[in-house]
Short mmCIF file of C-alpha atoms in Angstrom, two decimals:
data_model
loop_
_atom_site.label_atom_id
_atom_site.label_comp_id
_atom_site.label_asym_id
_atom_site.label_seq_id
_atom_site.Cartn_x
_atom_site.Cartn_y
_atom_site.Cartn_z
CA UNK A 21 -36.52 49.54 30.42
CA UNK A 22 -34.14 50.87 27.76
CA UNK A 23 -32.98 49.02 24.67
CA UNK A 24 -29.63 48.07 26.18
CA UNK A 25 -31.37 46.36 29.10
CA UNK A 26 -33.77 44.62 26.73
CA UNK A 27 -30.86 43.29 24.69
CA UNK A 28 -29.04 42.06 27.77
CA UNK A 29 -32.18 40.32 29.05
CA UNK A 30 -32.51 38.67 25.65
CA UNK A 31 -28.99 37.29 26.02
CA UNK A 32 -29.84 36.03 29.52
CA UNK A 33 -32.58 33.84 28.07
CA UNK A 34 -29.94 31.22 27.31
CA UNK A 35 -29.78 30.58 31.06
CA UNK A 36 -32.12 28.01 32.66
CA UNK A 37 -35.35 29.52 33.95
CA UNK A 38 -34.74 28.44 37.55
CA UNK A 39 -31.38 30.17 37.47
CA UNK A 40 -32.84 33.36 35.97
CA UNK A 41 -35.52 33.48 38.65
CA UNK A 42 -32.80 33.82 41.24
CA UNK A 43 -30.11 35.84 39.51
CA UNK A 44 -31.52 37.77 36.54
CA UNK A 45 -32.34 41.06 38.31
CA UNK A 46 -28.97 41.00 40.03
CA UNK A 47 -27.14 40.35 36.76
CA UNK A 48 -29.03 43.08 34.92
CA UNK A 49 -28.33 45.55 37.70
CA UNK A 50 -24.60 44.71 37.73
CA UNK A 51 -24.39 44.83 33.93
CA UNK A 52 -26.06 48.24 33.68
CA UNK A 53 -23.76 49.56 36.39
CA UNK A 54 -20.79 48.29 34.42
CA UNK A 55 -21.92 50.36 31.40
CA UNK A 56 -22.65 53.52 33.42
CA UNK A 57 -20.86 56.66 32.33
CA UNK A 58 -20.63 60.24 33.64
CA UNK A 59 -21.27 61.66 30.18
CA UNK A 60 -25.09 62.09 29.86
CA UNK A 61 -24.94 62.22 26.07
CA UNK A 62 -22.97 58.99 25.87
CA UNK A 63 -25.28 57.41 28.44
CA UNK A 64 -28.31 58.25 26.26
CA UNK A 65 -26.57 56.86 23.21
CA UNK A 66 -25.73 53.61 25.05
CA UNK A 67 -29.29 53.30 26.35
CA UNK A 68 -30.67 53.38 22.80
CA UNK A 69 -27.94 51.87 20.68
CA UNK A 70 -25.65 50.05 23.11
CA UNK A 71 -25.26 46.29 22.97
CA UNK A 72 -23.67 43.88 25.40
CA UNK A 73 -20.05 43.35 24.39
CA UNK A 74 -18.86 40.11 22.89
CA UNK A 75 -17.04 39.24 26.11
CA UNK A 76 -20.21 39.67 28.17
CA UNK A 77 -22.27 37.62 25.71
CA UNK A 78 -19.62 34.89 25.66
CA UNK A 79 -19.54 34.75 29.48
CA UNK A 80 -23.33 34.33 29.62
CA UNK A 81 -23.25 31.66 26.90
CA UNK A 82 -20.48 29.81 28.77
CA UNK A 83 -22.46 30.05 32.01
CA UNK A 84 -25.59 28.72 30.28
CA UNK A 85 -23.63 25.79 28.86
CA UNK A 86 -22.06 24.95 32.22
CA UNK A 87 -25.40 25.19 34.02
CA UNK A 88 -27.17 22.95 31.51
CA UNK A 89 -24.37 20.39 31.47
CA UNK A 90 -23.77 20.66 35.21
CA UNK A 91 -20.04 21.27 34.66
CA UNK A 92 -18.19 23.12 37.41
CA UNK A 93 -21.41 24.57 38.76
CA UNK A 94 -22.72 23.40 42.09
CA UNK A 95 -26.33 22.36 42.11
CA UNK A 96 -28.16 23.30 45.27
CA UNK A 97 -28.35 19.67 46.36
CA UNK A 98 -24.55 19.30 46.13
CA UNK A 99 -23.76 20.55 49.66
CA UNK A 100 -26.37 18.15 51.03
CA UNK A 101 -24.86 15.24 49.12
CA UNK A 102 -21.33 16.22 50.11
CA UNK A 103 -22.20 16.53 53.80
CA UNK A 104 -24.15 13.24 53.68
CA UNK A 105 -21.28 11.41 51.97
CA UNK A 106 -18.83 12.81 54.52
CA UNK A 107 -20.94 11.48 57.39
CA UNK A 108 -21.47 8.12 55.65
CA UNK A 109 -17.75 7.70 54.90
CA UNK A 110 -16.75 8.59 58.46
CA UNK A 111 -19.37 6.15 59.78
CA UNK A 112 -18.07 3.43 57.43
CA UNK A 113 -14.50 4.03 58.59
CA UNK A 114 -15.70 4.14 62.20
CA UNK A 115 -17.22 0.68 61.74
CA UNK A 116 -13.90 -0.68 60.44
CA UNK A 117 -12.02 1.14 63.22
CA UNK A 118 -14.30 -0.26 65.93
CA UNK A 119 -13.83 -3.81 64.66
CA UNK A 120 -10.08 -3.23 64.30
CA UNK A 121 -9.74 -1.96 67.88
CA UNK A 122 -12.01 -4.62 69.39
CA UNK A 123 -10.13 -7.29 67.41
CA UNK A 124 -6.91 -6.24 69.14
CA UNK A 125 -8.56 -6.53 72.56
CA UNK A 126 -10.19 -9.92 71.84
CA UNK A 127 -7.01 -11.41 70.35
CA UNK A 128 -4.99 -10.14 73.29
CA UNK A 129 -7.49 -11.80 75.64
CA UNK A 130 -7.41 -15.04 73.61
CA UNK A 131 -3.63 -15.18 73.42
CA UNK A 132 -2.52 -13.87 76.80
CA UNK A 133 -5.59 -13.87 78.95
CA UNK A 134 -6.57 -10.98 81.17
CA UNK A 135 -6.54 -11.60 84.89
CA UNK A 136 -9.84 -9.83 85.63
CA UNK A 137 -11.67 -11.48 82.71
CA UNK A 138 -12.77 -15.13 82.46
CA UNK A 139 -10.28 -17.42 80.74
CA UNK A 140 -11.07 -18.12 77.08
CA UNK A 141 -12.43 -21.61 76.34
CA UNK A 142 -9.90 -23.98 74.82
CA UNK A 143 -12.12 -24.56 71.77
CA UNK A 144 -11.52 -20.96 70.69
CA UNK A 145 -7.78 -21.25 71.15
CA UNK A 146 -7.88 -23.99 68.52
CA UNK A 147 -10.00 -22.13 65.96
CA UNK A 148 -8.09 -18.86 65.89
CA UNK A 149 -6.60 -18.20 62.48
CA UNK A 150 -2.98 -19.13 61.57
CA UNK A 151 -0.49 -16.55 62.88
CA UNK A 152 0.28 -14.92 59.50
CA UNK A 153 -3.38 -14.54 58.54
CA UNK A 154 -4.26 -13.31 62.03
CA UNK A 155 -1.43 -10.78 61.85
CA UNK A 156 -2.63 -9.57 58.43
CA UNK A 157 -6.18 -9.04 59.70
CA UNK A 158 -4.85 -7.30 62.79
CA UNK A 159 -2.71 -4.98 60.65
CA UNK A 160 -5.69 -4.27 58.39
CA UNK A 161 -7.85 -3.39 61.38
CA UNK A 162 -5.21 -1.03 62.74
CA UNK A 163 -4.79 0.58 59.30
CA UNK A 164 -8.55 1.23 59.18
CA UNK A 165 -8.32 2.71 62.65
CA UNK A 166 -5.48 5.00 61.57
CA UNK A 167 -7.36 5.96 58.38
CA UNK A 168 -10.39 6.95 60.45
CA UNK A 169 -8.30 9.10 62.79
CA UNK A 170 -6.41 10.70 59.88
CA UNK A 171 -9.65 11.66 58.13
CA UNK A 172 -11.09 12.96 61.37
CA UNK A 173 -8.04 15.20 61.76
CA UNK A 174 -8.35 16.61 58.24
CA UNK A 175 -5.67 14.49 56.51
CA UNK A 176 -7.66 13.07 53.61
CA UNK A 177 -4.75 11.89 51.45
CA UNK A 178 -3.06 10.06 54.33
CA UNK A 179 -6.41 8.50 55.22
CA UNK A 180 -6.86 7.37 51.63
CA UNK A 181 -3.45 5.65 51.53
CA UNK A 182 -4.07 3.97 54.88
CA UNK A 183 -7.50 2.76 53.75
CA UNK A 184 -6.01 1.42 50.51
CA UNK A 185 -3.35 -0.42 52.56
CA UNK A 186 -6.04 -1.80 54.87
CA UNK A 187 -7.80 -3.33 51.88
CA UNK A 188 -4.75 -5.37 50.82
CA UNK A 189 -5.17 -8.28 53.29
CA UNK A 190 -8.83 -8.61 52.34
CA UNK A 191 -7.97 -8.74 48.63
CA UNK A 192 -4.98 -11.09 49.02
CA UNK A 193 -6.55 -13.47 51.54
CA UNK A 194 -9.92 -13.33 49.81
CA UNK A 195 -8.40 -14.09 46.41
CA UNK A 196 -5.99 -16.84 47.46
CA UNK A 197 -7.48 -18.34 50.62
CA UNK A 198 -11.15 -17.41 50.78
CA UNK A 199 -14.16 -18.86 48.98
CA UNK A 200 -14.22 -16.96 45.67
CA UNK A 201 -18.02 -17.29 45.50
CA UNK A 202 -18.41 -15.42 48.79
CA UNK A 203 -21.04 -12.70 48.35
CA UNK A 204 -19.78 -11.03 51.50
CA UNK A 205 -16.25 -10.82 50.10
CA UNK A 206 -17.39 -9.10 46.90
CA UNK A 207 -19.76 -6.80 48.76
CA UNK A 208 -16.93 -5.87 51.14
CA UNK A 209 -14.64 -4.97 48.26
CA UNK A 210 -17.30 -2.79 46.66
CA UNK A 211 -18.12 -1.17 50.02
CA UNK A 212 -14.45 -0.40 50.71
CA UNK A 213 -13.92 0.94 47.19
CA UNK A 214 -16.91 3.26 47.72
CA UNK A 215 -15.34 4.42 50.99
CA UNK A 216 -12.16 5.33 49.10
CA UNK A 217 -14.15 7.16 46.43
CA UNK A 218 -16.31 8.86 49.03
CA UNK A 219 -13.23 10.43 50.62
CA UNK A 220 -13.19 12.81 47.63
CA UNK A 221 -16.06 14.61 49.37
CA UNK A 222 -13.53 15.82 51.97
CA UNK A 223 -11.06 18.66 51.35
CA UNK A 224 -7.46 17.42 50.99
CA UNK A 225 -6.49 19.22 54.15
CA UNK A 226 -7.95 21.82 56.39
CA UNK A 227 -11.45 22.03 57.82
CA UNK A 228 -11.90 19.17 60.22
CA UNK A 229 -14.98 17.23 61.19
CA UNK A 230 -16.20 17.63 64.76
CA UNK A 231 -13.94 15.15 66.47
CA UNK A 232 -15.30 14.59 69.96
CA UNK A 233 -18.55 12.77 69.02
CA UNK A 234 -16.73 10.55 66.52
CA UNK A 235 -13.91 9.70 68.94
CA UNK A 236 -16.49 8.98 71.64
CA UNK A 237 -18.22 6.66 69.15
CA UNK A 238 -14.91 4.91 68.54
CA UNK A 239 -14.25 4.31 72.24
CA UNK A 240 -17.81 3.27 73.14
CA UNK A 241 -18.18 1.10 70.02
CA UNK A 242 -14.84 -0.66 70.55
CA UNK A 243 -15.49 -1.37 74.23
CA UNK A 244 -19.03 -2.58 73.56
CA UNK A 245 -18.00 -4.80 70.63
CA UNK A 246 -15.06 -6.32 72.52
CA UNK A 247 -17.32 -6.92 75.55
CA UNK A 248 -19.99 -8.63 73.41
CA UNK A 249 -17.42 -10.90 71.78
CA UNK A 250 -15.70 -11.79 75.05
CA UNK A 251 -19.10 -12.56 76.59
CA UNK A 252 -20.21 -14.70 73.64
CA UNK A 253 -16.94 -16.62 73.52
CA UNK A 254 -16.88 -17.16 77.31
CA UNK A 255 -20.47 -18.36 77.22
CA UNK A 256 -19.37 -21.11 74.85
CA UNK A 257 -21.35 -20.00 71.82
CA UNK A 258 -20.80 -21.82 68.54
CA UNK A 259 -18.30 -20.48 66.01
CA UNK A 260 -20.95 -18.23 64.44
CA UNK A 261 -22.83 -16.55 67.31
CA UNK A 262 -26.41 -15.33 66.69
CA UNK A 263 -25.26 -11.77 67.28
CA UNK A 264 -22.63 -11.51 64.52
CA UNK A 265 -21.00 -8.28 63.33
CA UNK A 266 -23.46 -7.44 60.52
CA UNK A 267 -26.32 -7.68 63.02
CA UNK A 268 -24.38 -5.39 65.38
CA UNK A 269 -24.06 -2.88 62.52
CA UNK A 270 -27.78 -3.19 61.73
CA UNK A 271 -28.67 -2.68 65.40
CA UNK A 272 -26.47 0.45 65.66
CA UNK A 273 -28.00 1.80 62.45
CA UNK A 274 -31.58 1.17 63.61
CA UNK A 275 -30.91 2.89 66.95
CA UNK A 276 -29.35 5.91 65.18
CA UNK A 277 -32.19 6.09 62.64
CA UNK A 278 -34.92 5.88 65.28
CA UNK A 279 -33.19 8.58 67.35
CA UNK A 280 -32.88 10.77 64.23
CA UNK A 281 -36.49 10.28 63.14
CA UNK A 282 -37.67 11.11 66.66
CA UNK A 283 -36.07 14.56 66.44
CA UNK A 284 -38.48 17.47 65.90
CA UNK A 285 -38.81 18.23 62.19
CA UNK A 286 -36.65 15.32 61.03
CA UNK A 287 -39.61 13.51 59.46
CA UNK A 288 -40.44 16.70 57.53
CA UNK A 289 -36.92 16.82 56.09
CA UNK A 290 -35.44 19.50 58.35
CA UNK A 291 -32.03 17.78 58.34
CA UNK A 292 -31.63 16.55 54.76
CA UNK A 293 -27.90 15.76 55.00
CA UNK A 294 -28.22 13.67 58.16
CA UNK A 295 -31.28 11.86 56.77
CA UNK A 296 -29.50 11.16 53.48
CA UNK A 297 -26.39 9.93 55.32
CA UNK A 298 -28.48 7.51 57.38
CA UNK A 299 -30.27 6.35 54.22
CA UNK A 300 -26.89 5.59 52.59
CA UNK A 301 -25.74 3.76 55.72
CA UNK A 302 -29.02 1.81 55.85
CA UNK A 303 -28.38 0.64 52.28
CA UNK A 304 -24.85 -0.44 53.24
CA UNK A 305 -26.01 -2.22 56.41
CA UNK A 306 -28.83 -3.99 54.56
CA UNK A 307 -26.46 -5.06 51.77
CA UNK A 308 -23.89 -6.36 54.26
CA UNK A 309 -26.54 -8.27 56.19
CA UNK A 310 -28.06 -9.89 53.11
CA UNK A 311 -24.62 -10.76 51.68
CA UNK A 312 -23.51 -12.47 54.90
CA UNK A 313 -26.81 -14.33 55.25
CA UNK A 314 -26.47 -15.66 51.70
CA UNK A 315 -22.97 -16.89 52.57
CA UNK A 316 -24.18 -18.61 55.73
CA UNK A 317 -26.91 -20.37 53.79
CA UNK A 318 -24.68 -21.47 50.94
CA UNK A 319 -21.59 -22.50 52.98
CA UNK A 320 -22.89 -23.62 56.38
CA UNK A 321 -25.07 -26.46 57.57
CA UNK A 322 -28.54 -25.16 58.31
CA UNK A 323 -28.62 -26.52 61.88
CA UNK A 324 -25.38 -24.62 62.58
CA UNK A 325 -26.57 -21.34 61.14
CA UNK A 326 -30.30 -21.37 61.84
CA UNK A 327 -29.98 -19.04 64.86
CA UNK A 328 -27.77 -16.49 63.15
CA UNK A 329 -29.97 -16.57 60.04
CA UNK A 330 -33.11 -16.00 62.11
CA UNK A 331 -31.60 -13.09 64.06
CA UNK A 332 -30.00 -11.73 60.89
CA UNK A 333 -33.30 -11.80 59.01
CA UNK A 334 -34.96 -9.82 61.79
CA UNK A 335 -32.07 -7.32 61.64
CA UNK A 336 -32.43 -6.96 57.86
CA UNK A 337 -36.19 -6.38 58.17
CA UNK A 338 -35.59 -3.77 60.91
CA UNK A 339 -33.09 -1.94 58.69
CA UNK A 340 -35.61 -1.97 55.84
CA UNK A 341 -38.29 -0.63 58.17
CA UNK A 342 -36.22 2.44 59.04
CA UNK A 343 -34.39 2.66 55.70
CA UNK A 344 -37.46 3.13 53.52
CA UNK A 345 -38.76 6.18 55.44
CA UNK A 346 -35.23 7.63 55.47
CA UNK A 347 -34.99 7.31 51.68
CA UNK A 348 -38.45 8.81 51.16
CA UNK A 349 -37.74 11.78 53.47
CA UNK A 350 -34.28 12.40 51.96
CA UNK A 351 -35.62 12.25 48.38
CA UNK A 352 -38.44 14.62 49.25
CA UNK A 353 -36.03 17.08 50.92
CA UNK A 354 -33.71 17.00 47.91
CA UNK A 355 -36.61 17.69 45.56
CA UNK A 356 -37.62 20.69 47.67
CA UNK A 357 -34.08 22.05 47.51
CA UNK A 358 -33.97 21.89 43.71
CA UNK A 359 -35.58 25.25 42.82
CA UNK A 360 -33.44 27.43 45.10
CA UNK A 361 -29.68 27.70 45.16
CA UNK A 362 -29.44 29.36 48.53
CA UNK A 363 -30.20 26.36 50.68
CA UNK A 364 -28.02 25.98 53.71
CA UNK A 365 -27.17 22.56 54.97
CA UNK A 366 -27.56 21.78 58.61
CA UNK A 367 -26.73 18.66 60.52
CA UNK A 368 -28.94 18.81 63.56
CA UNK A 369 -28.49 22.57 63.61
CA UNK A 370 -24.72 22.40 63.82
CA UNK A 371 -23.81 23.70 60.37
CA UNK A 372 -22.00 21.68 57.76
CA UNK A 373 -19.84 18.83 58.92
CA UNK A 374 -16.58 20.36 57.77
CA UNK B 14 -11.02 29.07 33.92
CA UNK B 15 -8.14 27.78 36.02
CA UNK B 16 -9.00 25.42 38.84
CA UNK B 17 -6.72 24.95 41.82
CA UNK B 18 -6.22 21.47 43.28
CA UNK B 19 -8.72 22.35 46.03
CA UNK B 20 -11.34 23.22 43.41
CA UNK B 21 -11.22 27.00 44.01
CA UNK B 22 -10.97 28.72 40.64
CA UNK B 23 -8.99 31.91 40.28
CA UNK B 24 -12.18 34.03 39.90
CA UNK B 25 -13.66 32.31 42.97
CA UNK B 26 -10.48 33.02 44.92
CA UNK B 27 -10.65 36.71 44.00
CA UNK B 28 -14.39 36.95 44.70
CA UNK B 29 -13.86 35.49 48.19
CA UNK B 30 -10.92 37.86 48.71
CA UNK B 31 -13.04 40.83 47.61
CA UNK B 32 -15.76 39.85 50.09
CA UNK B 33 -13.25 39.35 52.89
CA UNK B 34 -12.97 43.14 53.13
CA UNK B 35 -16.66 43.99 53.36
CA UNK B 36 -20.04 42.92 51.96
CA UNK B 37 -20.31 44.00 48.33
CA UNK B 38 -22.87 44.00 45.51
CA UNK B 39 -22.26 42.45 42.08
CA UNK B 40 -20.58 45.34 40.32
CA UNK B 41 -18.74 46.25 43.52
CA UNK B 42 -17.16 42.79 43.45
CA UNK B 43 -16.12 43.26 39.80
CA UNK B 44 -14.36 46.53 40.69
CA UNK B 45 -12.70 45.12 43.79
CA UNK B 46 -11.42 42.04 41.94
CA UNK B 47 -9.92 44.26 39.21
CA UNK B 48 -8.18 46.32 41.89
CA UNK B 49 -6.96 43.30 43.87
CA UNK B 50 -5.52 41.67 40.76
CA UNK B 51 -4.03 44.98 39.56
CA UNK B 52 -6.27 44.89 36.52
CA UNK B 53 -5.23 41.37 35.47
CA UNK B 54 -8.62 39.76 36.27
CA UNK B 55 -11.61 41.60 34.85
CA UNK B 56 -14.70 39.55 35.62
CA UNK B 57 -17.51 39.49 33.11
CA UNK B 58 -20.99 39.55 34.63
CA UNK B 59 -21.76 36.02 33.42
CA UNK B 60 -18.55 34.73 34.96
CA UNK B 61 -19.18 36.56 38.25
CA UNK B 62 -22.68 35.17 38.68
CA UNK B 63 -21.55 31.66 37.77
CA UNK B 64 -18.99 31.90 40.56
CA UNK B 65 -21.41 33.54 43.00
CA UNK B 66 -24.05 30.88 42.34
CA UNK B 67 -21.54 28.15 43.18
CA UNK B 68 -20.17 29.91 46.25
CA UNK B 69 -23.68 30.58 47.60
CA UNK B 70 -24.74 26.98 46.95
CA UNK B 71 -21.60 25.73 48.74
CA UNK B 72 -22.24 27.97 51.72
CA UNK B 73 -19.10 30.09 51.28
CA UNK B 74 -21.00 33.29 50.48
CA UNK B 75 -24.42 34.45 51.65
CA UNK B 76 -26.79 37.35 51.14
CA UNK B 77 -25.97 40.27 53.43
CA UNK B 78 -28.74 42.76 52.58
CA UNK B 79 -30.83 44.19 49.77
CA UNK B 80 -30.98 47.87 48.84
CA UNK B 81 -32.86 49.77 46.16
CA UNK B 82 -30.63 52.17 44.20
CA UNK B 83 -32.17 54.32 41.44
CA UNK B 84 -35.15 51.99 41.26
CA UNK B 85 -33.00 48.88 40.95
CA UNK B 86 -32.49 46.09 43.44
CA UNK B 87 -28.95 45.79 44.73
CA UNK B 88 -28.01 42.66 46.63
CA UNK B 89 -24.96 42.72 48.86
CA UNK B 90 -23.11 39.47 49.55
CA UNK B 91 -20.81 38.59 52.42
CA UNK B 92 -18.27 35.92 53.21
CA UNK B 93 -19.41 33.09 55.51
CA UNK B 94 -17.25 31.36 58.09
CA UNK B 95 -16.88 28.41 55.74
CA UNK B 96 -15.85 30.76 52.90
CA UNK B 97 -13.29 32.39 55.18
CA UNK B 98 -11.80 28.99 56.05
CA UNK B 99 -11.64 27.97 52.38
CA UNK B 100 -10.00 31.27 51.44
CA UNK B 101 -7.47 30.98 54.27
CA UNK B 102 -6.59 27.43 53.23
CA UNK B 103 -6.15 28.48 49.60
CA UNK B 104 -4.07 31.54 50.57
CA UNK B 105 -1.79 29.34 52.71
CA UNK B 106 -1.39 26.89 49.85
CA UNK B 107 -0.55 29.62 47.36
CA UNK B 108 1.93 31.22 49.80
CA UNK B 109 3.65 27.86 50.31
CA UNK B 110 3.87 27.37 46.53
CA UNK B 111 5.33 30.84 46.05
CA UNK B 112 7.88 30.29 48.83
CA UNK B 113 8.94 26.94 47.36
CA UNK B 114 9.39 28.52 43.93
CA UNK B 115 11.36 31.46 45.36
CA UNK B 116 13.69 29.15 47.27
CA UNK B 117 14.34 27.03 44.19
CA UNK B 118 15.00 30.14 42.12
CA UNK B 119 17.47 31.45 44.71
CA UNK B 120 19.35 28.12 44.59
CA UNK B 121 19.27 28.15 40.82
CA UNK B 122 20.67 31.67 40.63
CA UNK B 123 23.31 30.94 43.27
CA UNK B 124 24.45 27.84 41.36
CA UNK B 125 25.58 29.89 38.41
CA UNK B 126 26.98 33.37 38.95
CA UNK B 127 26.20 34.35 35.37
CA UNK B 128 22.52 33.96 36.09
CA UNK B 129 22.71 36.66 38.73
CA UNK B 130 22.43 39.21 35.95
CA UNK B 131 18.99 37.84 35.13
CA UNK B 132 17.86 37.92 38.75
CA UNK B 133 14.48 37.06 40.17
CA UNK B 134 11.81 39.48 39.06
CA UNK B 135 14.15 41.40 36.74
CA UNK B 136 13.88 41.56 32.99
CA UNK B 137 16.71 39.72 31.22
CA UNK B 138 19.37 42.02 29.86
CA UNK B 139 19.48 42.47 26.11
CA UNK B 140 22.17 40.34 24.56
CA UNK B 141 25.27 42.17 23.47
CA UNK B 142 25.21 42.63 19.72
CA UNK B 143 28.03 43.75 17.39
CA UNK B 144 25.98 46.71 16.24
CA UNK B 145 24.87 47.84 19.71
CA UNK B 146 25.55 51.54 20.25
CA UNK B 147 26.58 52.12 16.67
CA UNK B 148 23.28 53.47 15.38
#
């Protein structure tokens, strides 16, 4: 090692140790090549008396500062977080889209009837919301559906505007017509705001998510949800059926989590992004379930809500049972990724989402 | 360091472009970027490895192979499929920007015949001065 190399390595000490472990030899090699000269005499002089130029030193100092402050430098966990947030945001939008689409079907059935389906009971015809409010909720559901499709087709900015528009009825109706102490209302606002923020994890345009599985989820979810509601209403269930929408979300999450954890290697953190995404969704499902249960208990008569509270409590416990292992596995996988910057992110072996 | 709206800095854009040709090692990338930018962008080693670290972590660039040259390790890096897509998207965006600017400039020049003398991409003519040609 000549003096020039020693001096350059001294400069590199401003970089974090973990970074140097990965890049130092490469940087030294590139730097020495950049100082190479065909003149042997000049090369000898540089080897003994040469120093890294001010520009080189400044670039290393700037890199060290950025690395230590985490500014503009991707940490190895970042791709995992980005992929996980993308999946979680799409799943959140899918949930809204499914309820929006099934709402259209159920309202159509309630208002017009469908010849091959049983007629809706008259009680339900009386409890449907006033036309303007119903129309607002319908529009919101369709806007969520459009936002989901836009994001799926790589149009993040359009999706963001549609999602923001979809939130308006909830904010207006919730503020002026809903119970202001509703935990569910506040949780919904926070959840939707996080969805909007989470869209930043997508590129503005361009690389698209894999569409077929998500669109299949939309169709299957919408049909299943509409069928459940039509069955419950036809069966003459009370206004709040035991199987309400937060429990449906919890059930879908538990099924997805169990299927994921059953995959080979998943419990050892082989798919960190998918595990982290499910952990984020478990937190959202648990929060939604608890918020709605608190509302039932504070605003309903216990004999009216006892069934839904019992089923909902079981759903919340089930989400906790799968959520805790998901969080533990995801945290462990992220810790393992920390020392190396060359981690590749895989979602069930299919590469990154986008 | 300039950052484009998509988050691809100018050095990152040139590094990806340099790797689009063939896998290259660190100093090879520096040379290729200088050539691609006609000498305008001369990457310092610290800057290059900051960019490479980010691109590798984001899955846009990956290790191609390792060679030993004169007793020193040389790592070659290559563009990934994801890096190629990001570069293509950025190139399309920049081309659209350039086209929009060119069209506006053409309209601007056409709107005033006197501006034709300036022209797009030409140096403005020196203003006529009373003492011009009298030296």
